[in-house]
Amino acid sequence: MTVGELPSDGLDVGDAVVLRWGDDPRCVGCAWVALSDALMGWGLSAVEDSALVILSELLTNAGRHARVPGQDIETRNLRMLGGLRIEVHDGSCKLPSLSTLDGDGDSGRGLWLVDQLADRWDVCPRAELGKVVWAEISTPAGSGDQSGG
């Protein structure tokens, strides 16, 4: 797997929810509530189901496989022109394993789900130590949701 760059096209930096998560199993549920509230406020309810699954999978993976003692995991939910970007930042340089992207194994289905639900996703290095796993979802044509500023 090659490590990509974090794209910045279409972002409205005024529309972001950035949260940090310690080592608490309730963080995924709390992150869901924060994202759901943001999507409602941004008029992006059409992507809510996919967005919540993607967030859950990326945050769970970070907590299980990329937690660095003494460092929080950060989620960033960013409204984009025509959709949403979900980012999960962690302090580990270990890349996600993509060897089980077929979704048939006992594990590895999380990234398979992300791959199926997102328009695009990738992993890239952070400016500081660690990485960002991100995914973008576009609003469906004709959904009526407003995603512009």
Short mmCIF file of C-alpha atoms in Angstrom, two decimals:
data_model
loop_
_atom_site.label_atom_id
_atom_site.label_comp_id
_atom_site.label_asym_id
_atom_site.label_seq_id
_atom_site.Cartn_x
_atom_site.Cartn_y
_atom_site.Cartn_z
CA MET A 1 0.00 0.00 0.00
CA THR A 2 1.25 3.44 -0.79
CA VAL A 3 0.61 6.30 1.58
CA GLY A 4 -1.26 9.19 -0.04
CA GLU A 5 -1.67 12.85 0.75
CA LEU A 6 -4.55 14.40 2.63
CA PRO A 7 -6.67 16.16 -0.01
CA SER A 8 -7.94 19.64 0.73
CA ASP A 9 -10.24 20.26 -2.24
CA GLY A 10 -13.79 21.32 -1.47
CA LEU A 11 -13.33 21.83 2.28
CA ASP A 12 -15.21 24.51 4.16
CA VAL A 13 -12.92 24.92 7.16
CA GLY A 14 -15.67 26.67 9.09
CA ASP A 15 -17.67 23.46 9.17
CA ALA A 16 -15.70 20.97 11.20
CA VAL A 17 -16.19 18.95 14.35
CA VAL A 18 -12.85 18.01 15.91
CA LEU A 19 -12.83 15.78 18.99
CA ARG A 20 -10.19 13.83 20.93
CA TRP A 21 -10.76 10.41 22.42
CA GLY A 22 -8.95 8.69 25.25
CA ASP A 23 -8.97 4.97 25.93
CA ASP A 24 -12.68 4.61 26.63
CA PRO A 25 -14.91 2.05 24.89
CA ARG A 26 -17.80 4.56 24.93
CA CYS A 27 -15.94 6.91 22.57
CA VAL A 28 -17.48 5.36 19.43
CA GLY A 29 -21.02 5.98 20.68
CA CYS A 30 -20.16 9.53 21.71
CA ALA A 31 -18.49 10.14 18.33
CA TRP A 32 -21.67 8.89 16.61
CA VAL A 33 -23.82 11.40 18.49
CA ALA A 34 -21.47 14.28 17.64
CA LEU A 35 -21.40 13.33 13.94
CA SER A 36 -25.16 12.80 13.77
CA ASP A 37 -25.78 16.23 15.30
CA ALA A 38 -23.31 17.85 12.88
CA LEU A 39 -24.86 16.17 9.85
CA MET A 40 -28.31 17.39 10.86
CA GLY A 41 -27.01 20.93 11.30
CA TRP A 42 -25.19 20.82 7.96
CA GLY A 43 -28.18 19.43 6.08
CA LEU A 44 -26.33 16.21 5.25
CA SER A 45 -28.75 13.68 6.70
CA ALA A 46 -28.75 11.78 3.39
CA VAL A 47 -25.26 10.44 4.15
CA GLU A 48 -25.82 9.72 7.84
CA ASP A 49 -26.11 5.92 7.69
CA SER A 50 -22.92 5.48 5.67
CA ALA A 51 -21.08 8.16 7.63
CA LEU A 52 -21.83 6.56 11.01
CA VAL A 53 -20.64 3.14 9.84
CA ILE A 54 -17.44 4.62 8.38
CA LEU A 55 -16.72 6.64 11.53
CA SER A 56 -17.36 3.62 13.72
CA GLU A 57 -15.05 1.37 11.72
CA LEU A 58 -12.20 3.88 11.48
CA LEU A 59 -12.37 4.87 15.14
CA THR A 60 -12.63 1.25 16.30
CA ASN A 61 -9.63 0.28 14.17
CA ALA A 62 -7.59 3.16 15.58
CA GLY A 63 -8.50 2.17 19.13
CA ARG A 64 -7.65 -1.51 18.58
CA HIS A 65 -4.61 -1.32 16.35
CA ALA A 66 -3.10 2.16 16.52
CA ARG A 67 -3.43 3.42 20.08
CA VAL A 68 -0.22 4.96 21.40
CA PRO A 69 0.03 5.27 25.22
CA GLY A 70 -0.34 8.86 26.33
CA GLN A 71 -1.80 10.05 23.02
CA ASP A 72 -5.45 10.58 22.20
CA ILE A 73 -7.07 9.61 18.94
CA GLU A 74 -8.63 12.55 17.13
CA THR A 75 -11.67 12.54 14.85
CA ARG A 76 -12.38 15.32 12.39
CA ASN A 77 -15.70 15.49 10.59
CA LEU A 78 -15.50 18.09 7.85
CA ARG A 79 -18.30 19.39 5.67
CA MET A 80 -17.21 19.54 2.05
CA LEU A 81 -18.78 20.99 -1.03
CA GLY A 82 -21.20 18.19 -1.92
CA GLY A 83 -20.48 15.89 1.00
CA LEU A 84 -18.46 14.94 4.04
CA ARG A 85 -14.93 13.90 4.97
CA ILE A 86 -14.28 11.80 8.06
CA GLU A 87 -10.71 11.72 9.37
CA VAL A 88 -9.27 9.64 12.21
CA HIS A 89 -5.83 10.78 13.42
CA ASP A 90 -3.64 8.55 15.59
CA GLY A 91 -0.05 8.53 16.80
CA SER A 92 0.93 5.20 15.24
CA CYS A 93 2.88 4.99 11.99
CA LYS A 94 1.62 1.41 11.49
CA LEU A 95 -0.52 1.32 8.34
CA PRO A 96 -3.88 -0.43 8.31
CA SER A 97 -3.76 -3.96 6.94
CA LEU A 98 -5.54 -4.16 3.63
CA SER A 99 -4.90 -7.85 3.06
CA THR A 100 -8.45 -8.81 4.02
CA LEU A 101 -10.36 -6.25 1.99
CA ASP A 102 -12.63 -8.96 0.57
CA GLY A 103 -14.82 -8.89 3.71
CA ASP A 104 -14.98 -12.70 3.97
CA GLY A 105 -12.63 -13.23 6.93
CA ASP A 106 -13.32 -13.17 10.64
CA SER A 107 -11.64 -9.78 10.86
CA GLY A 108 -10.78 -7.01 8.44
CA ARG A 109 -14.35 -6.30 7.41
CA GLY A 110 -14.15 -2.75 8.75
CA LEU A 111 -11.95 -1.46 5.96
CA TRP A 112 -13.95 -3.50 3.47
CA LEU A 113 -17.08 -1.66 4.66
CA VAL A 114 -15.31 1.69 4.42
CA ASP A 115 -14.22 0.79 0.89
CA GLN A 116 -17.81 -0.09 -0.07
CA LEU A 117 -19.47 2.96 1.51
CA ALA A 118 -16.99 5.76 0.79
CA ASP A 119 -16.50 7.47 -2.54
CA ARG A 120 -12.80 7.47 -1.78
CA TRP A 121 -10.54 6.82 1.19
CA ASP A 122 -6.85 6.55 1.95
CA VAL A 123 -4.20 6.84 4.63
CA CYS A 124 -1.55 9.56 4.83
CA PRO A 125 1.10 10.70 7.29
CA ARG A 126 0.39 13.46 9.79
CA ALA A 127 2.59 16.53 10.08
CA GLU A 128 3.52 15.23 13.51
CA LEU A 129 4.09 11.55 14.31
CA GLY A 130 1.37 9.16 13.17
CA LYS A 131 -1.16 8.93 10.39
CA VAL A 132 -4.62 9.95 9.22
CA VAL A 133 -7.12 7.49 7.79
CA TRP A 134 -9.79 9.42 5.91
CA ALA A 135 -12.91 8.74 3.88
CA GLU A 136 -15.18 10.95 1.81
CA ILE A 137 -18.86 10.55 1.04
CA SER A 138 -20.81 12.58 -1.52
CA THR A 139 -24.43 13.53 -1.06
CA PRO A 140 -26.73 11.63 -3.42
CA ALA A 141 -27.94 13.58 -6.44
CA GLY A 142 -31.39 15.00 -5.81
CA SER A 143 -31.23 14.41 -2.05
CA GLY A 144 -32.24 17.99 -1.32
CA ASP A 145 -29.57 18.34 1.36
CA GLN A 146 -27.63 21.57 1.40
CA SER A 147 -23.87 21.12 1.71
CA GLY A 148 -22.59 24.48 0.60
CA GLY A 149 -21.58 27.36 2.90
#
